[in-house]
Short mmCIF file of C-alpha atoms in Angstrom, two decimals:
data_model
loop_
_atom_site.label_atom_id
_atom_site.label_comp_id
_atom_site.label_asym_id
_atom_site.label_seq_id
_atom_site.Cartn_x
_atom_site.Cartn_y
_atom_site.Cartn_z
CA UNK A 1 -103.76 -79.52 41.50
CA UNK A 2 -106.85 -77.65 42.01
CA UNK A 3 -106.99 -74.17 43.21
CA UNK A 4 -108.69 -73.01 46.47
CA UNK A 5 -111.17 -71.10 44.23
CA UNK A 6 -112.28 -74.23 42.12
CA UNK A 7 -112.33 -76.57 45.16
CA UNK A 8 -114.86 -73.94 46.79
CA UNK A 9 -116.89 -74.15 43.40
CA UNK A 10 -116.62 -77.83 43.66
CA UNK A 11 -117.68 -77.86 46.85
CA UNK A 12 -120.80 -75.71 46.27
CA UNK A 13 -121.69 -78.36 43.51
CA UNK A 14 -121.97 -81.02 45.76
CA UNK A 15 -123.75 -79.26 48.68
CA UNK A 16 -126.48 -78.33 45.94
CA UNK A 17 -126.73 -81.83 44.57
CA UNK A 18 -127.58 -82.98 48.00
CA UNK A 19 -130.13 -80.84 48.35
CA UNK A 20 -131.88 -81.50 45.02
CA UNK A 21 -131.14 -85.07 45.54
CA UNK A 22 -134.32 -87.49 45.27
CA UNK A 23 -135.59 -88.74 48.52
CA UNK A 24 -136.87 -92.12 47.18
CA UNK A 25 -133.60 -93.07 46.21
CA UNK A 26 -130.71 -93.72 48.34
CA UNK A 27 -126.92 -95.18 48.15
CA UNK A 28 -125.37 -97.80 50.36
CA UNK A 29 -121.88 -99.64 50.27
CA UNK A 30 -121.69 -103.03 49.19
CA UNK A 31 -119.46 -105.83 51.47
CA UNK A 32 -118.66 -109.08 50.94
CA UNK A 33 -120.30 -111.62 52.64
CA UNK A 34 -123.54 -109.86 53.24
CA UNK A 35 -127.10 -110.12 52.25
CA UNK A 36 -126.42 -107.25 49.75
CA UNK A 37 -123.30 -108.49 48.14
CA UNK A 38 -125.96 -111.61 46.87
CA UNK A 39 -128.23 -109.03 45.78
CA UNK A 40 -125.66 -106.86 44.23
CA UNK A 41 -124.44 -110.12 42.42
CA UNK A 42 -127.60 -110.53 41.12
CA UNK A 43 -128.57 -107.36 39.68
CA UNK A 44 -124.83 -107.30 37.52
CA UNK A 45 -125.65 -111.14 36.14
CA UNK A 46 -128.63 -109.41 34.68
CA UNK A 47 -126.84 -107.02 32.67
CA UNK A 48 -126.71 -108.11 29.30
CA UNK A 49 -124.29 -105.93 28.09
CA UNK A 50 -121.64 -106.49 30.88
CA UNK A 51 -119.29 -109.71 30.77
CA UNK A 52 -119.93 -110.18 34.42
CA UNK A 53 -117.05 -113.64 34.58
CA UNK A 54 -114.48 -110.32 34.44
CA UNK A 55 -115.90 -108.80 36.65
CA UNK A 56 -116.45 -111.57 39.05
CA UNK A 57 -112.79 -111.93 39.85
CA UNK A 58 -112.48 -108.12 40.92
CA UNK A 59 -115.72 -108.48 42.84
CA UNK A 60 -114.58 -111.42 44.91
CA UNK A 61 -111.13 -109.66 46.14
CA UNK A 62 -110.87 -107.35 48.74
CA UNK A 63 -106.98 -105.49 49.31
CA UNK A 64 -108.33 -104.03 52.85
CA UNK A 65 -110.77 -105.15 54.94
CA UNK A 66 -113.83 -103.60 55.95
CA UNK A 67 -114.07 -101.55 52.95
CA UNK A 68 -117.22 -102.14 50.46
CA UNK A 69 -116.47 -103.44 47.13
CA UNK A 70 -118.46 -100.90 45.72
CA UNK A 71 -122.12 -98.96 46.13
CA UNK A 72 -125.54 -99.38 45.06
CA UNK A 73 -128.22 -96.67 44.17
CA UNK A 74 -131.75 -98.25 45.70
CA UNK A 75 -135.10 -97.29 45.66
CA UNK A 76 -137.99 -96.62 48.43
CA UNK A 77 -138.88 -100.22 48.36
CA UNK A 78 -135.47 -101.86 47.78
CA UNK A 79 -134.78 -102.26 44.45
CA UNK A 80 -131.34 -102.19 43.04
CA UNK A 81 -130.88 -99.97 40.31
CA UNK A 82 -127.47 -98.96 39.76
CA UNK A 83 -123.83 -99.96 40.81
CA UNK A 84 -120.53 -98.37 41.18
CA UNK A 85 -117.55 -100.37 41.55
CA UNK A 86 -115.15 -99.18 44.20
CA UNK A 87 -111.59 -101.00 44.50
CA UNK A 88 -110.08 -100.07 47.81
CA UNK A 89 -106.11 -100.25 48.80
CA UNK A 90 -103.55 -99.09 51.42
CA UNK A 91 -100.16 -97.45 49.97
CA UNK A 92 -97.42 -96.37 51.49
CA UNK A 93 -95.31 -93.83 49.57
CA UNK A 94 -92.47 -92.02 51.31
CA UNK A 95 -93.18 -91.90 54.63
CA UNK A 96 -97.08 -91.30 54.22
CA UNK A 97 -99.69 -93.66 54.21
CA UNK A 98 -102.50 -92.98 51.49
CA UNK A 99 -105.78 -95.12 50.69
CA UNK A 100 -106.67 -95.00 47.27
CA UNK A 101 -110.11 -95.66 46.00
CA UNK A 102 -110.38 -96.96 42.24
CA UNK A 103 -113.50 -96.74 40.47
CA UNK A 104 -114.99 -99.12 37.81
CA UNK A 105 -118.01 -100.15 35.96
CA UNK A 106 -120.36 -97.45 36.85
CA UNK A 107 -124.18 -98.73 36.14
CA UNK A 108 -127.41 -96.88 36.58
CA UNK A 109 -130.95 -98.39 35.16
CA UNK A 110 -131.85 -95.83 32.08
CA UNK A 111 -134.65 -94.28 33.63
CA UNK A 112 -132.86 -93.28 36.53
CA UNK A 113 -129.56 -92.11 34.71
CA UNK A 114 -130.23 -88.67 36.20
CA UNK A 115 -129.54 -89.62 39.49
CA UNK A 116 -126.46 -91.48 38.78
CA UNK A 117 -124.42 -88.97 40.61
CA UNK A 118 -125.48 -89.92 43.84
CA UNK A 119 -123.33 -93.28 43.76
CA UNK A 120 -120.42 -90.67 44.24
CA UNK A 121 -121.50 -88.31 47.12
CA UNK A 122 -120.26 -90.98 49.47
CA UNK A 123 -116.88 -90.70 48.55
CA UNK A 124 -116.77 -86.84 48.06
CA UNK A 125 -117.13 -86.64 52.03
CA UNK A 126 -114.14 -88.40 51.95
CA UNK A 127 -110.57 -87.52 51.32
CA UNK A 128 -109.17 -90.77 49.36
CA UNK A 129 -107.16 -90.41 46.36
CA UNK A 130 -109.50 -91.32 43.87
CA UNK A 131 -109.12 -92.87 40.42
CA UNK A 132 -111.01 -94.30 37.07
CA UNK A 133 -108.87 -95.54 34.43
CA UNK A 134 -111.84 -96.52 32.41
CA UNK A 135 -114.15 -94.07 32.89
CA UNK A 136 -117.43 -93.79 30.69
CA UNK A 137 -116.87 -90.90 28.33
CA UNK A 138 -120.38 -89.44 28.94
CA UNK A 139 -119.52 -89.22 32.26
CA UNK A 140 -116.19 -87.36 32.16
CA UNK A 141 -118.08 -84.46 32.16
CA UNK A 142 -119.94 -85.39 35.55
CA UNK A 143 -116.12 -86.45 37.32
CA UNK A 144 -114.90 -82.77 36.63
CA UNK A 145 -117.85 -80.93 38.27
CA UNK A 146 -116.83 -83.36 41.36
CA UNK A 147 -113.23 -81.49 41.02
CA UNK A 148 -111.38 -84.63 39.26
CA UNK A 149 -109.06 -83.85 36.88
CA UNK A 150 -108.96 -85.14 33.34
CA UNK A 151 -105.74 -86.71 32.39
CA UNK A 152 -104.44 -88.45 28.90
CA UNK A 153 -103.38 -91.67 29.81
CA UNK A 154 -100.79 -93.45 27.10
CA UNK A 155 -101.04 -97.26 26.26
CA UNK A 156 -97.74 -97.97 24.48
CA UNK A 157 -97.68 -101.52 22.78
CA UNK A 158 -93.98 -102.23 21.43
CA UNK A 159 -92.19 -105.05 19.53
CA UNK A 160 -89.96 -106.70 22.73
CA UNK A 161 -87.67 -109.02 20.55
CA UNK A 162 -84.17 -108.51 19.49
CA UNK A 163 -82.26 -110.41 17.81
CA UNK A 164 -79.01 -109.02 18.74
CA UNK A 165 -79.51 -110.19 22.21
CA UNK A 166 -78.19 -113.48 21.29
CA UNK A 167 -74.87 -112.33 20.84
CA UNK A 168 -74.30 -110.57 24.29
CA UNK A 169 -74.00 -111.60 27.78
CA UNK A 170 -76.98 -111.33 29.75
CA UNK A 171 -76.36 -109.11 32.76
CA UNK A 172 -79.64 -109.81 34.40
CA UNK A 173 -81.44 -112.93 35.76
CA UNK A 174 -85.19 -113.29 35.67
CA UNK A 175 -86.52 -114.56 39.29
CA UNK A 176 -90.06 -115.42 39.43
CA UNK A 177 -89.99 -117.91 42.54
CA UNK A 178 -91.68 -115.41 45.28
CA UNK A 179 -89.55 -116.78 48.31
CA UNK A 180 -86.78 -115.26 46.57
CA UNK A 181 -88.26 -112.36 45.57
CA UNK A 182 -89.51 -111.16 48.80
CA UNK A 183 -85.77 -111.59 50.35
CA UNK A 184 -84.73 -108.57 48.12
CA UNK A 185 -87.78 -106.15 48.56
CA UNK A 186 -88.05 -103.49 50.71
CA UNK A 187 -91.41 -102.89 52.85
CA UNK A 188 -93.24 -100.91 50.53
CA UNK A 189 -92.82 -103.34 47.33
CA UNK A 190 -93.21 -106.34 49.80
CA UNK A 191 -96.39 -105.03 50.62
CA UNK A 192 -97.47 -104.83 47.05
CA UNK A 193 -96.27 -108.31 46.27
CA UNK A 194 -98.06 -110.01 49.46
CA UNK A 195 -101.41 -107.82 47.94
CA UNK A 196 -101.02 -109.32 44.65
CA UNK A 197 -100.10 -113.03 45.55
CA UNK A 198 -103.88 -114.45 45.19
CA UNK A 199 -103.88 -112.59 41.38
CA UNK A 200 -103.10 -113.93 37.83
CA UNK A 201 -100.56 -111.68 37.67
CA UNK A 202 -96.67 -112.31 37.32
CA UNK A 203 -94.66 -110.88 39.99
CA UNK A 204 -90.64 -111.08 39.07
CA UNK A 205 -87.07 -109.86 39.96
CA UNK A 206 -84.99 -108.42 37.80
CA UNK A 207 -81.34 -109.03 39.66
CA UNK A 208 -77.99 -107.75 38.36
CA UNK A 209 -75.75 -111.13 38.25
CA UNK A 210 -72.64 -108.80 39.32
CA UNK A 211 -74.37 -106.71 42.22
CA UNK A 212 -77.59 -108.68 43.03
CA UNK A 213 -78.37 -105.81 45.37
CA UNK A 214 -79.19 -103.89 42.08
CA UNK A 215 -82.48 -105.33 41.38
CA UNK A 216 -85.88 -104.20 40.02
CA UNK A 217 -89.69 -105.55 40.90
CA UNK A 218 -92.09 -105.91 38.35
CA UNK A 219 -95.93 -106.71 38.68
CA UNK A 220 -97.33 -107.57 34.80
CA UNK A 221 -99.88 -109.48 33.26
CA UNK A 222 -100.15 -111.16 29.65
CA UNK A 223 -103.26 -110.08 27.83
CA UNK A 224 -104.80 -111.22 24.54
CA UNK A 225 -104.77 -108.83 21.68
CA UNK A 226 -106.48 -110.09 18.46
CA UNK A 227 -103.66 -112.71 17.32
CA UNK A 228 -100.98 -112.30 19.68
CA UNK A 229 -100.00 -111.26 23.52
CA UNK A 230 -99.23 -108.67 25.34
CA UNK A 231 -97.28 -108.71 28.74
CA UNK A 232 -98.68 -105.30 30.25
CA UNK A 233 -96.51 -103.94 32.67
CA UNK A 234 -98.55 -102.95 35.61
CA UNK A 235 -95.54 -101.80 38.13
CA UNK A 236 -92.01 -101.30 38.19
CA UNK A 237 -90.28 -100.38 41.19
CA UNK A 238 -87.69 -98.28 39.61
CA UNK A 239 -88.56 -97.02 36.53
CA UNK A 240 -85.32 -95.02 35.70
CA UNK A 241 -83.08 -97.91 36.13
CA UNK A 242 -85.18 -100.25 33.83
CA UNK A 243 -84.97 -97.44 31.56
CA UNK A 244 -81.33 -97.44 31.27
CA UNK A 245 -80.93 -100.96 29.93
CA UNK A 246 -84.83 -100.44 27.62
CA UNK A 247 -85.23 -102.68 24.77
CA UNK A 248 -82.63 -105.34 26.01
CA UNK A 249 -84.44 -105.96 29.16
CA UNK A 250 -87.92 -105.94 27.40
CA UNK A 251 -86.36 -108.80 25.07
CA UNK A 252 -85.11 -110.81 28.01
CA UNK A 253 -88.50 -110.37 29.65
CA UNK A 254 -90.51 -111.43 26.39
CA UNK A 255 -88.32 -114.30 25.77
CA UNK A 256 -88.82 -115.63 29.63
CA UNK A 257 -92.32 -114.99 28.49
CA UNK A 258 -93.18 -115.92 25.43
CA UNK A 259 -94.37 -113.05 24.05
CA UNK A 260 -92.87 -110.41 21.46
CA UNK A 261 -94.87 -107.40 22.47
CA UNK A 262 -94.79 -105.60 25.87
CA UNK A 263 -97.16 -103.19 26.68
CA UNK A 264 -97.50 -99.66 29.34
CA UNK A 265 -99.14 -97.08 30.33
CA UNK A 266 -98.07 -93.74 31.46
CA UNK A 267 -98.95 -90.10 31.65
CA UNK A 268 -95.86 -88.60 30.62
CA UNK A 269 -93.21 -89.40 28.07
CA UNK A 270 -90.58 -88.90 30.44
CA UNK A 271 -91.93 -92.22 32.11
CA UNK A 272 -91.93 -94.15 28.53
CA UNK A 273 -90.17 -97.54 29.10
CA UNK A 274 -89.40 -97.43 25.36
CA UNK A 275 -89.33 -93.85 23.77
CA UNK A 276 -91.93 -93.08 20.73
CA UNK A 277 -90.93 -94.50 17.48
CA UNK A 278 -87.60 -95.51 18.46
CA UNK A 279 -89.09 -99.04 17.97
CA UNK A 280 -91.97 -100.72 16.25
CA UNK A 281 -94.66 -99.15 18.89
CA UNK A 282 -98.48 -98.11 18.97
CA UNK A 283 -99.83 -95.53 21.23
CA UNK A 284 -103.61 -95.59 22.45
CA UNK A 285 -104.75 -92.37 23.82
CA UNK A 286 -107.52 -92.55 26.46
CA UNK A 287 -108.63 -90.09 29.20
CA UNK A 288 -108.59 -91.03 33.03
CA UNK A 289 -110.09 -88.67 35.46
CA UNK A 290 -108.40 -88.23 39.41
CA UNK A 291 -109.10 -86.68 42.34
CA UNK A 292 -107.03 -85.83 45.96
CA UNK A 293 -103.45 -87.22 44.65
CA UNK A 294 -100.80 -86.88 47.20
CA UNK A 295 -98.03 -84.54 46.31
CA UNK A 296 -95.39 -87.58 45.81
CA UNK A 297 -97.64 -89.80 43.67
CA UNK A 298 -95.85 -92.09 41.27
CA UNK A 299 -98.36 -93.39 38.39
CA UNK A 300 -98.91 -96.96 37.81
CA UNK A 301 -102.16 -99.03 37.56
CA UNK A 302 -101.80 -101.02 40.71
CA UNK A 303 -104.65 -102.31 42.74
CA UNK A 304 -107.01 -101.53 39.63
CA UNK A 305 -109.28 -103.50 37.08
CA UNK A 306 -105.56 -103.88 34.94
CA UNK A 307 -104.28 -106.18 37.35
CA UNK A 308 -107.01 -108.77 36.52
#
């Protein structure tokens, strides 16, 4: 959490930036089905170092209607010289509704990079919870000056196969039929499920055979990692309950989706599904940035580039 003194310092920093901002440049939001969308797509397609085929799926999806999918930096004559991708979502946590904005794909032409900060200014005038899970390392310092917290995220890949599972009766069933899933979801999870209906991620329910009310809703994505596939957990409705059965559940899920490895992103070891060094694991550390997080925030990678 930032202190009052830090907030004042950040506000002063932003105010000073606005004063010195180049009058020859302006930032505009980009909405789906607009003329500016076509111009933005054309700009992004020209970026030789960008895999546009992956980015296109993100840009085509809007979790909240009426919000932009990004912001562009334009010159006085209307030429686009920069882009910042923004993925907005509306999430209910506890009794509160919060708007999140996940940032991705920050690109600015070389001759205009000193003005990269302009793309952040529109968001700084709002009180959205803002996250970025894949920030460019050279821009992390700039995020911090804008009041973002720098945190260390762990991505843990672990071996899910368990030979002994074949000698035990399975306590849980995995339900993938969305009609069945939705009957057992609470209001919060039902919204999350509906928001991800048209995306290429797996949505399933882990249901206790002996107590159907005891269930865990999961969203996961299968990713290719060199020579093998990994099933990455994007969202787990009850992390603590999942951890009670740990490796046995992962083994069953791995068998269901034909993978031998599962993966998870987390901030703190206490939230890891599989403890470090308990099994065959590999950790990859990275820095992420977050701002204006609500007090009841629970970390996951929903509504981000990790879902695609």
